[in-house]
XYZ file of N, CA and C in Angstrom:
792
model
N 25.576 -19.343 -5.644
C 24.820 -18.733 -6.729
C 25.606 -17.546 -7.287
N 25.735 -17.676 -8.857
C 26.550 -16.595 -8.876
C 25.830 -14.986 -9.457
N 26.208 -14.015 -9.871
C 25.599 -13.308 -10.352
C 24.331 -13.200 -11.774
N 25.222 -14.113 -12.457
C 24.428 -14.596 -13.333
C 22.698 -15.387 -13.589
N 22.942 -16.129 -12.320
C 21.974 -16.905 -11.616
C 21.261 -16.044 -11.473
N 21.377 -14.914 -10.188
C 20.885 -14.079 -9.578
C 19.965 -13.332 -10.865
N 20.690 -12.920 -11.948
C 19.873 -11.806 -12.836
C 18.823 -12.356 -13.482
N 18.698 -13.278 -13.849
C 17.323 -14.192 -14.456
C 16.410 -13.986 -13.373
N 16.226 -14.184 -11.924
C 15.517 -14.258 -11.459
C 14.898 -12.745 -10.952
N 15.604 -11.759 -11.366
C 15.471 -10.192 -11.241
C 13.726 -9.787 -11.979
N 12.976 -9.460 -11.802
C 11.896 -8.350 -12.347
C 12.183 -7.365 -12.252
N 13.023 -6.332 -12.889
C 13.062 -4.862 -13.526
C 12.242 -4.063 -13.297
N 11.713 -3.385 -12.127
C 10.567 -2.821 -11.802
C 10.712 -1.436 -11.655
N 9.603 -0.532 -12.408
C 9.563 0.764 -12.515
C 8.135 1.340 -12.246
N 7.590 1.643 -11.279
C 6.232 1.841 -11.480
C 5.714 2.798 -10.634
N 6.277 3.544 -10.223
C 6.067 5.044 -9.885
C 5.210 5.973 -10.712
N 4.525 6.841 -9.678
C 3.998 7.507 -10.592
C 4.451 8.102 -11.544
N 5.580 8.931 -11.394
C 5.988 10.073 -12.173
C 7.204 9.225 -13.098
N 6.916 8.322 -13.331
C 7.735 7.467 -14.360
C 7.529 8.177 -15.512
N 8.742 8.310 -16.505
C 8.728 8.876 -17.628
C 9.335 7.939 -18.534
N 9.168 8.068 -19.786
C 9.519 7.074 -21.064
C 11.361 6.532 -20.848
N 12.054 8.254 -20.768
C 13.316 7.939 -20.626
C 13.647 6.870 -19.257
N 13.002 7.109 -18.212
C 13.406 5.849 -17.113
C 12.923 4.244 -17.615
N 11.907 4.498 -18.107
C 11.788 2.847 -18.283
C 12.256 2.758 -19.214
N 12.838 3.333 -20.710
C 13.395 3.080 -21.647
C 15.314 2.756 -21.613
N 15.636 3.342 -19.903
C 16.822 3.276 -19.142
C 16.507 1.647 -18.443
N 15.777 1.082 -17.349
C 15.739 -0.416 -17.408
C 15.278 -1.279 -18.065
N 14.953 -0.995 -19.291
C 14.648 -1.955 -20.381
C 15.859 -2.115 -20.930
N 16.836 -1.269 -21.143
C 17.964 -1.303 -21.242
C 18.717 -2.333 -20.254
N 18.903 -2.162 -19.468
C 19.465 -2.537 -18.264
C 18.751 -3.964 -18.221
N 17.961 -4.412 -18.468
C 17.026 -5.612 -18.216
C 17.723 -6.346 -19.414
N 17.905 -5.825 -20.969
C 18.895 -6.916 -21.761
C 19.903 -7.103 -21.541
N 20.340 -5.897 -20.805
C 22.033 -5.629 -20.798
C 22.308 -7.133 -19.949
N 21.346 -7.268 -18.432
C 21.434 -7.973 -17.535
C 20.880 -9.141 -17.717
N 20.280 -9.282 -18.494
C 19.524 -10.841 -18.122
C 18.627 -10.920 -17.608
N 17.533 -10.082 -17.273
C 16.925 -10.191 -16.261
C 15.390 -10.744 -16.802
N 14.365 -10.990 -15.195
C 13.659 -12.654 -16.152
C 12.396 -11.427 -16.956
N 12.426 -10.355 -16.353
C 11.345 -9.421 -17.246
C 11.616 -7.851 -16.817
N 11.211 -6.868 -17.223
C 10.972 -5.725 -16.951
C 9.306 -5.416 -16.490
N 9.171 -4.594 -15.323
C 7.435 -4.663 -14.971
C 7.332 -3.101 -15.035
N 6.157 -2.824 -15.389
C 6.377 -1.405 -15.955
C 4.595 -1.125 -16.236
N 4.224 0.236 -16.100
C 3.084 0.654 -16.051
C 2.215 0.106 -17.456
N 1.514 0.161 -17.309
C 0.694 0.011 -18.566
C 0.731 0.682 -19.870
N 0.942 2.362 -19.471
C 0.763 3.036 -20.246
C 2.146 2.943 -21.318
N 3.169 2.667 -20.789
C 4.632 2.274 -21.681
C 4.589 1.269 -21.922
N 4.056 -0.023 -22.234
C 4.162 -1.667 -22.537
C 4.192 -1.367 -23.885
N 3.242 -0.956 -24.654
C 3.338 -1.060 -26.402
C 4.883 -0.151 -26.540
N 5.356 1.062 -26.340
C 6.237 1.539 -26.575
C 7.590 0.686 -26.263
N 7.417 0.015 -24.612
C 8.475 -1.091 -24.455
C 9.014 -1.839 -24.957
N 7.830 -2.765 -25.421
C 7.797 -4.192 -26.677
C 8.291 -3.663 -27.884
N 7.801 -2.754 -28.298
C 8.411 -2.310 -29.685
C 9.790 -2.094 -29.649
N 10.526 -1.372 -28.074
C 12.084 -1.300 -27.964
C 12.982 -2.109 -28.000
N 12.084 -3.431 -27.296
C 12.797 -4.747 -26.807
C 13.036 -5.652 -27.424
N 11.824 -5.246 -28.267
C 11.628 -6.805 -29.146
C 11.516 -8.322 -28.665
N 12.225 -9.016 -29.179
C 11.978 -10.262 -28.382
C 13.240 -10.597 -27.363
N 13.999 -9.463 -27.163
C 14.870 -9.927 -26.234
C 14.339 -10.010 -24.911
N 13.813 -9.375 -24.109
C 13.118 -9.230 -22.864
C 11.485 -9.444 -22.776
N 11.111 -10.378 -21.872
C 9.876 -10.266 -21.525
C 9.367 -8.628 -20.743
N 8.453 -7.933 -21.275
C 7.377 -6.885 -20.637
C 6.618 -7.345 -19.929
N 6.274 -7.021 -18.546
C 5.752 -7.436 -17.459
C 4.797 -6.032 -17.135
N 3.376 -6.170 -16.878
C 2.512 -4.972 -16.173
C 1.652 -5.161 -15.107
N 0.992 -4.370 -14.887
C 0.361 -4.581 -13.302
C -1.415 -4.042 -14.153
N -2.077 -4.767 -13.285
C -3.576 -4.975 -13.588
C -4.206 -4.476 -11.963
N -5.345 -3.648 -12.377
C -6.049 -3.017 -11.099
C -5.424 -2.634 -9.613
N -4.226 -1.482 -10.638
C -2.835 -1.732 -9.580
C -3.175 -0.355 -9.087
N -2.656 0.311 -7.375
C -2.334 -0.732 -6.920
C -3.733 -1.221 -5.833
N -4.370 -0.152 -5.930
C -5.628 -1.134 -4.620
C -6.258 -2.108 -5.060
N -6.968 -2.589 -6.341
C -7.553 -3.672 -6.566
C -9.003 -3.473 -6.690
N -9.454 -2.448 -6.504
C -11.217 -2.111 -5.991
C -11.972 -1.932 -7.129
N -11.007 -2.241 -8.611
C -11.623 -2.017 -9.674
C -12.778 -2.669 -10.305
N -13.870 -2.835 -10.889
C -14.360 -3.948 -11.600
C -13.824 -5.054 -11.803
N -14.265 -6.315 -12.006
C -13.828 -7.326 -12.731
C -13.796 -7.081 -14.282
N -14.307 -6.267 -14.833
C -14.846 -6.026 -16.112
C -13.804 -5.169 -16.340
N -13.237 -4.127 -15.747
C -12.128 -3.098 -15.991
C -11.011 -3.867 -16.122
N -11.094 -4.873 -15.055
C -9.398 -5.249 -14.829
C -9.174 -6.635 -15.920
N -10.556 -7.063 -16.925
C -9.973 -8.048 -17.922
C -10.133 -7.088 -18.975
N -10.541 -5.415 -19.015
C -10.366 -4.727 -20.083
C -8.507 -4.862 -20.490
N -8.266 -4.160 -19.067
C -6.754 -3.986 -18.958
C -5.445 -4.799 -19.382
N -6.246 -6.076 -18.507
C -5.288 -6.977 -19.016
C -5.351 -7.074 -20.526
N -7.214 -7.764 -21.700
C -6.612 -7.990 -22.611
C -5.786 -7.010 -23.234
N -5.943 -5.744 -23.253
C -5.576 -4.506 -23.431
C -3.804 -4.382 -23.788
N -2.969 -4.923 -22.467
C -2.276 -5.329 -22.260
C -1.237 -6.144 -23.330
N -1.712 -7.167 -23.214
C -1.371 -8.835 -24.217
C -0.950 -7.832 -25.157
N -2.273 -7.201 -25.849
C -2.927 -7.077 -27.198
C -1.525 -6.134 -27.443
N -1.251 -4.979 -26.328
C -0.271 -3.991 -26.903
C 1.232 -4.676 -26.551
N 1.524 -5.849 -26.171
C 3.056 -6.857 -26.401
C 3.001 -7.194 -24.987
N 2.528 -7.180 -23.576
C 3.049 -7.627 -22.708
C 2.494 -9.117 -22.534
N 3.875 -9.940 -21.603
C 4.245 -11.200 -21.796
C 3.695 -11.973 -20.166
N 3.508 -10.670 -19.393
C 2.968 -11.324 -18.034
C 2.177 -10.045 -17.726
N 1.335 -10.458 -16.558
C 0.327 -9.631 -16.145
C 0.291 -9.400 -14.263
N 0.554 -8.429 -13.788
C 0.696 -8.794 -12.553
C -0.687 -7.922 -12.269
N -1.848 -9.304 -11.340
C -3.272 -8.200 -11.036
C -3.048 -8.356 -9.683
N -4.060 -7.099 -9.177
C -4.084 -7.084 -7.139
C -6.100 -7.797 -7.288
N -6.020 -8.402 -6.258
C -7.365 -8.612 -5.957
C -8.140 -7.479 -5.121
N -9.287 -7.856 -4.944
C -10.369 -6.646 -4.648
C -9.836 -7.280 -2.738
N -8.961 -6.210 -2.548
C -9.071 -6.499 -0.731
C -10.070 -7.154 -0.413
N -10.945 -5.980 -0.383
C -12.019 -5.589 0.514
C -12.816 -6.860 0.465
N -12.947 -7.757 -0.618
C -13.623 -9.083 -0.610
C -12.892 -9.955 0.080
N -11.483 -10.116 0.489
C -10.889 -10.632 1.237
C -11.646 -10.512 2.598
N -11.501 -8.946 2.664
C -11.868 -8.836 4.353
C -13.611 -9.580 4.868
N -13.970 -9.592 3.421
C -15.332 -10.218 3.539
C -15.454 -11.773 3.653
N -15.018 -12.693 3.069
C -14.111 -13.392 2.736
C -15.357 -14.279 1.444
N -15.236 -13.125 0.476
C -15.695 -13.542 -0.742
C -14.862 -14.088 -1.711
N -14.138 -14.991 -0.728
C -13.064 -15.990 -1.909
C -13.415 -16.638 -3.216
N -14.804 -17.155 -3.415
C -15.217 -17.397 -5.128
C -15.226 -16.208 -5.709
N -15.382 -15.002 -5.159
C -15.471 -13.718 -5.967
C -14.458 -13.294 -6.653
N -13.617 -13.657 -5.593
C -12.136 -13.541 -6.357
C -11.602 -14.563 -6.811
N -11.775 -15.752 -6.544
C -11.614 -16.980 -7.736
C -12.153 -16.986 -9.243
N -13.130 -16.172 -8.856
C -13.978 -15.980 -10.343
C -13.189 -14.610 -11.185
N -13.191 -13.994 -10.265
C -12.337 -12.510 -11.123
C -11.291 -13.644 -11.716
N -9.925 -14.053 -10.455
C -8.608 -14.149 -10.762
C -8.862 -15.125 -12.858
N -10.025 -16.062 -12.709
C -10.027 -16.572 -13.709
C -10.319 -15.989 -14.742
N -11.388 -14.850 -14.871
C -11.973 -13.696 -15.828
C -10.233 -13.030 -16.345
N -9.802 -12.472 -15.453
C -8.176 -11.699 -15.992
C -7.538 -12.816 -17.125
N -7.622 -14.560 -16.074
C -6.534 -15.589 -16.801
C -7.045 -15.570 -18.190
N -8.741 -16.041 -18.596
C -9.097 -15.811 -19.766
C -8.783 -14.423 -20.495
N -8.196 -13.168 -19.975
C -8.210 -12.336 -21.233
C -6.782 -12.009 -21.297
N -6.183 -13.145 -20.751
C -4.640 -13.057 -21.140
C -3.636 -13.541 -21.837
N -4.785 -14.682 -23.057
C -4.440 -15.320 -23.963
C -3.323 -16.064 -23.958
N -3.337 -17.043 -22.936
C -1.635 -17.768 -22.464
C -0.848 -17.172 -21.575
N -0.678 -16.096 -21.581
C 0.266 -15.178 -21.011
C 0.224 -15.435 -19.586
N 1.669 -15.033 -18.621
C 1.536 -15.431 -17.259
C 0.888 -14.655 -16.776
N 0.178 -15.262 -15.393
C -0.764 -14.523 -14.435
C -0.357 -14.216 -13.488
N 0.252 -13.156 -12.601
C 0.329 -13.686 -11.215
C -0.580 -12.375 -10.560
N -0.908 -13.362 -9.003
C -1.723 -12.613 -8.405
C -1.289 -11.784 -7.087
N -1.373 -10.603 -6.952
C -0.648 -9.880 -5.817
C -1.917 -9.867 -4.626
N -1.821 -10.216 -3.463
C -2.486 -10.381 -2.174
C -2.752 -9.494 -1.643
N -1.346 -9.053 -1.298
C -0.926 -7.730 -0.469
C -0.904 -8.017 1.099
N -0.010 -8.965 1.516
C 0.012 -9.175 2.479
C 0.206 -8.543 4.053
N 0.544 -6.915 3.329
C 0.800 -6.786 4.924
C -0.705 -6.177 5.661
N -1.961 -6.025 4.503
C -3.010 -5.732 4.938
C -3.768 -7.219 5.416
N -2.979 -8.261 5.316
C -4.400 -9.218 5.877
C -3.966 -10.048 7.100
N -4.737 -10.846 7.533
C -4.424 -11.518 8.592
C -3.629 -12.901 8.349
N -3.363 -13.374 8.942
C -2.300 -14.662 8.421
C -3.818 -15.933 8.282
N -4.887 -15.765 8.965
C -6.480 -16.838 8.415
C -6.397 -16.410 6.300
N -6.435 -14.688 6.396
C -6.798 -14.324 5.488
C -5.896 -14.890 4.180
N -4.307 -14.529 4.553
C -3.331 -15.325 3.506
C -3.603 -16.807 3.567
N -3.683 -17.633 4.372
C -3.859 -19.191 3.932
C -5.107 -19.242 2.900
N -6.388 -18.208 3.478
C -7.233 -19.267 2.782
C -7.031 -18.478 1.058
N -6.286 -17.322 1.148
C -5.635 -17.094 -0.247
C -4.766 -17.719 -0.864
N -3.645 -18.702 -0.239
C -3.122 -19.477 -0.272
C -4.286 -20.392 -1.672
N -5.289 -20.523 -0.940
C -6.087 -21.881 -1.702
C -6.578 -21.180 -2.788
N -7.140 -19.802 -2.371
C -8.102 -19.916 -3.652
C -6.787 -19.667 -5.089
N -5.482 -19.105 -4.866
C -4.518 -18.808 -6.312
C -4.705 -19.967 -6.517
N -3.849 -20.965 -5.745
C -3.740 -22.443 -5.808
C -5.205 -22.899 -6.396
N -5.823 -22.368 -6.485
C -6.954 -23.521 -7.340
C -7.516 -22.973 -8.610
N -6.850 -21.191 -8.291
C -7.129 -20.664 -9.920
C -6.358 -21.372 -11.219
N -6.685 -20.334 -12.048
C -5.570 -20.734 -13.051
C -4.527 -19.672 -13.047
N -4.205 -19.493 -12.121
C -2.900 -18.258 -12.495
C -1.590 -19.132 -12.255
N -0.345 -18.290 -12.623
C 0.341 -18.874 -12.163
C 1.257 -18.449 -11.092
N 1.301 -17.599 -10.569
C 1.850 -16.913 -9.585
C 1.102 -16.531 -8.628
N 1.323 -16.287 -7.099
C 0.802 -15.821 -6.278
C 2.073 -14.726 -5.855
N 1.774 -13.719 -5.697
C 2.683 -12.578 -5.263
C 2.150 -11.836 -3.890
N 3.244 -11.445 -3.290
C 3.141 -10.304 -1.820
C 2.346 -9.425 -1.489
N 3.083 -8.682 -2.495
C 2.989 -6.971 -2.625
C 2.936 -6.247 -3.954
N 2.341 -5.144 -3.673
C 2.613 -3.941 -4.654
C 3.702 -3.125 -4.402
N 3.748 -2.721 -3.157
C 4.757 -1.693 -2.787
C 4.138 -0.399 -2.629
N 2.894 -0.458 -2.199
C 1.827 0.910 -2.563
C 1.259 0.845 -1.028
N 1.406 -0.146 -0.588
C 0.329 -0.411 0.966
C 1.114 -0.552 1.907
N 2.115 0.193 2.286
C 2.541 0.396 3.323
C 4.205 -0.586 3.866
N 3.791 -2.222 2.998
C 4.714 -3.025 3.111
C 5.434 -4.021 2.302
N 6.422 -4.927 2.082
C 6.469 -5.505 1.518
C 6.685 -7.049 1.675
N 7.373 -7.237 1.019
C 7.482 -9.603 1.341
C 8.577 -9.391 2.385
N 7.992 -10.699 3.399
C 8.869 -10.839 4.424
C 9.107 -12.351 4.465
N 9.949 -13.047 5.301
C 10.375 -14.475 4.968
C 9.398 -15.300 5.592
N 8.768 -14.556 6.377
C 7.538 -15.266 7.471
C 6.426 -15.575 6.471
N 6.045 -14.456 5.093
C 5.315 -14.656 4.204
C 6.012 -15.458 3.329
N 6.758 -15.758 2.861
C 6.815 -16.750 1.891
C 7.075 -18.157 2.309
N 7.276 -17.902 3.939
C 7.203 -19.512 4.478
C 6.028 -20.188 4.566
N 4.947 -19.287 4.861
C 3.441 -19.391 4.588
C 2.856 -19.955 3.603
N 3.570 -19.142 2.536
C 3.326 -19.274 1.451
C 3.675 -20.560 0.728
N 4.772 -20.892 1.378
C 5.257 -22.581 0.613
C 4.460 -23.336 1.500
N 4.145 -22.988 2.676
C 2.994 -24.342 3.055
C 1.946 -24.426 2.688
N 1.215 -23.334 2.406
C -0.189 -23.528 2.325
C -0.545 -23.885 0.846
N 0.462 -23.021 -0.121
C 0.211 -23.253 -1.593
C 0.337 -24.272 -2.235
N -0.782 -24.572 -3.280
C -0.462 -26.007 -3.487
C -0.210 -26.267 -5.189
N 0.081 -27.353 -6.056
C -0.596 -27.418 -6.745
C 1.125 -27.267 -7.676
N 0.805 -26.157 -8.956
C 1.944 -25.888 -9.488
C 2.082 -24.550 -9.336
N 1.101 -23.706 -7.978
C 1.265 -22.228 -8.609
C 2.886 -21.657 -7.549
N 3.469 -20.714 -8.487
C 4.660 -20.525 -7.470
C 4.686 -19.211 -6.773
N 5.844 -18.671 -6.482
C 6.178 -17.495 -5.179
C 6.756 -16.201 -5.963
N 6.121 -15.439 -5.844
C 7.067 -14.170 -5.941
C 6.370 -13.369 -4.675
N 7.916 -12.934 -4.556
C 8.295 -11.758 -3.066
C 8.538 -10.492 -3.699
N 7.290 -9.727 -3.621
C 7.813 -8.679 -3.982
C 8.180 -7.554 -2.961
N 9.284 -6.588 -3.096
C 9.653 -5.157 -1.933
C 10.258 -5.872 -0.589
N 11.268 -5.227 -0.597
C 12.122 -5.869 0.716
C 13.154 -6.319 0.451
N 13.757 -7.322 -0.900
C 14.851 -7.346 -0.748
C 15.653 -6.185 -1.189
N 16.607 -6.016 -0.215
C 17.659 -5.121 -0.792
C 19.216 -5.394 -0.980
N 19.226 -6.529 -0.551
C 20.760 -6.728 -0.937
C 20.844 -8.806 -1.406
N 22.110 -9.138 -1.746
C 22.206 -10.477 -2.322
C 22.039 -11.420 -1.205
N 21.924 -10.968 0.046
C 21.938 -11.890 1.495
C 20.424 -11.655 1.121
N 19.579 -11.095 1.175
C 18.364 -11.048 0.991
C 17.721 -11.587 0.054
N 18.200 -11.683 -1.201
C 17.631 -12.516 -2.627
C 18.105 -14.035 -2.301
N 18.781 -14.274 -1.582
C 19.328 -15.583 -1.580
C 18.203 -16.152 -0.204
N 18.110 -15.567 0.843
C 17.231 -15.924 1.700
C 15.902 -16.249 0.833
N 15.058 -15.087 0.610
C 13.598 -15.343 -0.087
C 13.525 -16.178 -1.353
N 14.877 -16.818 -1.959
C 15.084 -17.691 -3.107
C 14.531 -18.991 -1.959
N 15.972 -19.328 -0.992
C 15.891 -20.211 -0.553
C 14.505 -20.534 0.347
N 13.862 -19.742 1.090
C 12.466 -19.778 1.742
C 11.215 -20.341 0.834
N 11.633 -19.511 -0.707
C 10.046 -20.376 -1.071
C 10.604 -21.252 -2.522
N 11.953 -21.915 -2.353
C 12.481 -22.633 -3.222
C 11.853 -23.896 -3.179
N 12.298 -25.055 -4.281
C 11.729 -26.390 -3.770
C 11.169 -26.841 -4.867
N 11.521 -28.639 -5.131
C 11.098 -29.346 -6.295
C 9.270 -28.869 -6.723
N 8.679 -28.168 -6.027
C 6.856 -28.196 -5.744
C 6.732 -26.332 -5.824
N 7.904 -25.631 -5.670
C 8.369 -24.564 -6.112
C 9.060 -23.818 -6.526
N 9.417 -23.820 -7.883
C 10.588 -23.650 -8.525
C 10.367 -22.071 -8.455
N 9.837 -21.507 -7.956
C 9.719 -19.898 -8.731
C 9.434 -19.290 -7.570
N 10.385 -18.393 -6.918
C 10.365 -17.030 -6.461
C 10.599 -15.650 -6.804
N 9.902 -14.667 -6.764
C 10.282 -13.048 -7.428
C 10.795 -12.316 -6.205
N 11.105 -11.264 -6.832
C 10.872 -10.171 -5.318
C 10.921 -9.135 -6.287
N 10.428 -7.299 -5.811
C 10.128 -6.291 -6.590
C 10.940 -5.107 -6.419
N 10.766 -4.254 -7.196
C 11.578 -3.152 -7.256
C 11.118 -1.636 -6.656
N 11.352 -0.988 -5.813
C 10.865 0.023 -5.819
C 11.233 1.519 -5.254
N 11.157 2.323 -4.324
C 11.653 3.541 -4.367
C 13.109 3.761 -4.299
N 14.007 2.871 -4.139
C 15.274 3.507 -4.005
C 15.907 2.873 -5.534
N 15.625 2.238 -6.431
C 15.718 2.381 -7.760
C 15.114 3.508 -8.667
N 14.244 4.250 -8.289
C 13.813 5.030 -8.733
C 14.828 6.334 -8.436
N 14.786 6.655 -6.761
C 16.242 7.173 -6.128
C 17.235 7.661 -6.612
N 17.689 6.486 -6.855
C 18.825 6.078 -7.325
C 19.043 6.497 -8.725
N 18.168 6.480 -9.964
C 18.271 6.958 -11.420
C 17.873 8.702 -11.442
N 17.288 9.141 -10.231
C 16.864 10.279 -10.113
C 18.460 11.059 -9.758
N 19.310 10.595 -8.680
C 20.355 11.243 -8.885
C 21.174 11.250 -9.795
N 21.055 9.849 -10.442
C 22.440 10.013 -11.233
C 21.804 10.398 -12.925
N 20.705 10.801 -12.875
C 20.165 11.929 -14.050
C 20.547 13.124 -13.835
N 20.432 13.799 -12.121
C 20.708 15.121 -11.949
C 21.700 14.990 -11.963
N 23.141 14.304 -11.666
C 24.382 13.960 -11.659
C 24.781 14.473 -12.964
N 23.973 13.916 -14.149
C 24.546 13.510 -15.613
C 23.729 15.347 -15.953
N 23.155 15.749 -15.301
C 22.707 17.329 -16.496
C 23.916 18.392 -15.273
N 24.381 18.291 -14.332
C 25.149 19.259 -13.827
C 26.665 18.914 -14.445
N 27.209 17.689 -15.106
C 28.124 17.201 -16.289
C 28.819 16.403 -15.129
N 28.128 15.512 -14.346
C 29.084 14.954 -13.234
C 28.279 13.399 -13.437
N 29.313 12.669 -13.682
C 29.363 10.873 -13.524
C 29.088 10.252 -12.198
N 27.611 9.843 -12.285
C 27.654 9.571 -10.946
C 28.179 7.837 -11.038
N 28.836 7.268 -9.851
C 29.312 5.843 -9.982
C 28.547 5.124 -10.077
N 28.765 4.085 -11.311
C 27.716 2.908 -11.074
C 26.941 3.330 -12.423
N 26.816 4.322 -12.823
C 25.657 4.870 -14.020
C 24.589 4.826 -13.970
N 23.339 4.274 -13.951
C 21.977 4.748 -13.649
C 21.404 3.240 -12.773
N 22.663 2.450 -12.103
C 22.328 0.935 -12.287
C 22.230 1.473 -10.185
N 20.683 0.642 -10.209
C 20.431 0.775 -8.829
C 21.658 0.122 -7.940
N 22.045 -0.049 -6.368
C 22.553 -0.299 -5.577
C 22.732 -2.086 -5.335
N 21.099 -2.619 -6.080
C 21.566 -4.070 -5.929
C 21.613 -4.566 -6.998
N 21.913 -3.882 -8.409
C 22.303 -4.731 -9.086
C 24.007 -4.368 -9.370
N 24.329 -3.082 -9.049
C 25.711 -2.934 -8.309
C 26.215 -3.822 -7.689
N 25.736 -4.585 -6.411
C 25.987 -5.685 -5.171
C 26.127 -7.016 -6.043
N 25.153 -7.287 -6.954
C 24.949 -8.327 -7.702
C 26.050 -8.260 -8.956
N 26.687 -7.063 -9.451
C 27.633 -7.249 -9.778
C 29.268 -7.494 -9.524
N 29.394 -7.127 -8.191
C 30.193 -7.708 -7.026
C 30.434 -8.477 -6.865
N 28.781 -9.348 -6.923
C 28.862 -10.584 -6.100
C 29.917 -11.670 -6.367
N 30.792 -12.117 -5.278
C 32.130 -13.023 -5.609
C 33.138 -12.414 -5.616
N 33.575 -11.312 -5.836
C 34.197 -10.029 -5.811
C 34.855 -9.439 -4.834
N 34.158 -9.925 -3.663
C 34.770 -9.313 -2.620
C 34.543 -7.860 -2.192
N 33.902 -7.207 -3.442
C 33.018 -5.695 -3.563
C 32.057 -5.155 -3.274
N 30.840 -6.495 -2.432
C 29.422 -6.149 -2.272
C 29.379 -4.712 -2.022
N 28.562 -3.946 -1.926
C 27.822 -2.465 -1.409
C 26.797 -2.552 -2.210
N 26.082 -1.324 -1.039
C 24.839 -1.068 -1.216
C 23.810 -1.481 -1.352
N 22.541 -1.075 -1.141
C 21.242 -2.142 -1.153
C 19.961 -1.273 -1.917
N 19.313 -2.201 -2.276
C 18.233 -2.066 -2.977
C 16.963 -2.642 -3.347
N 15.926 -2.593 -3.943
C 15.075 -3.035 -4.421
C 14.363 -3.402 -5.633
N 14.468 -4.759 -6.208
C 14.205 -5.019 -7.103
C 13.331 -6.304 -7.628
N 12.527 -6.601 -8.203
C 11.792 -7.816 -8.724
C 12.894 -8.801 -8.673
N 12.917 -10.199 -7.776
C 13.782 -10.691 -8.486
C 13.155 -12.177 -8.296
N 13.485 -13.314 -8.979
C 12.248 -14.548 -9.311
C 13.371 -15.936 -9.973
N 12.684 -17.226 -9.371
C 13.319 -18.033 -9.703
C 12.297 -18.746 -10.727
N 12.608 -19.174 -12.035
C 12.100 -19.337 -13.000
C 11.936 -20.752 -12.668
């Protein structure tokens, strides 16, 4: 797989709190520059995004992020909300706590309430796997698989953990249907994107992600303070694995990181 490969399947992820216009207006950049299959980014920057991007890059956001405990009624405000201001996918968390109950139509019924106010647009649904039990992921397994979304996802990156290979092996057994895999948090280097590619790959799953998170953030935080003390930091504001990913074949790998990354 070469680098190229690799960047399509990337999600561009920025979603920190203290995110400011100039950082996500820095990997939206970086997301055309690269190829990458979307940029995921708070809500509150999606209309400003879309308007930057235009139609070169898909805008990607997060819905009742990150605990999930919101209304059903809030979280299809958000989403249509969303669409309406240019974004092209929707990433929602489900209501845990109905998990732990195991009010699975409750959340079959939400996951479908979001799909209706997303006017076509992709769905995927974040679990959050490192809070449930492996009973709890299968029978989540069924209910994405019988929504209409099209993704079932890991993590947020807010609860403590992220995608592991044990979860997306899970995940290719139990899931059925056409819905596919994204891994989000955890990979950090191209031995790692190539593992969680290959784990939930397959004619019945063409689509794995994985996500982006504190050491991309890190990472643009120094080499901003780098760039106002008049010093070049290496690499320019480009996290550690898409550095590695530009290597890749090279003989140059370094460094590791975290980033959305998804097989289309």
């Amino acid at each position: 797989m070469n680098k190229h490969e690799i960047f399509r399947f990337i999600d561009h992820t920025l979603l920190k709190q203290n995110a400011v216009w100039e950082q996500i207006r820095e990997i939206c950049q970086e997301g055309m520059d690269f190829g990458t299959a979307s940029v995921c980014i708070p809500p509150s920057f999606v209309k400003q995004a879309a308007e930057f991007v235009g139609e070169r890059l898909p805008i990607c956001t997060v819905i009742g992020f990150p605990n999930g405990y919101q209304t059903t009624a809030v979280k299809v405000f958000e989403a249509a909300e969303a669409v309406q201001n240019g974004a092209a996918e929707i990433d929602m968390v489900i209501n845990i706590g109905w998990a732990k109950a195991k009010s699975y139509d409750a959340i079959l019924q939400e996951i479908n309430a979001v799909k209706d106010a997303c006017d076509e647009k992709r769905l995927k649904v974040i679990i959050e796997t490192c809070l449930l039990t492996e009973e709890e992921k299968i029978a989540l397994c069924d209910v994405v698989s019988r929504s209409r979304a099209e993704f079932i996802k890991t993590s947020t990156g807010f609860a403590g953990g992220g995608a592991t290979l044990a979860d997306i092996r899970l995940f290719k057994k139990y899931v059925t249907g056409d819905t596919k895999i994204k891994a989000a948090g955890g990979i950090k280097s191209v031995a790692d994107a190539e593992a969680f590619l290959a784990a939930g790959a397959g004619q019945q799953f063409p689509s794995c992600h994985a996500s982006a998170g504190n050491q991309a953030v890190r990472l643009r935080r120094e080499a901003s303070a780098a760039r106002k003390n008049g010093k070049k930091k290496k690499g320019g504001i480009y996290n550690e694995f898409i550095k590695e990913i530009c290597s890749y074949g090279n003989g140059s790998s370094n460094g590791s990181r975290h980033d959305s990354m998804r097989r289309r």
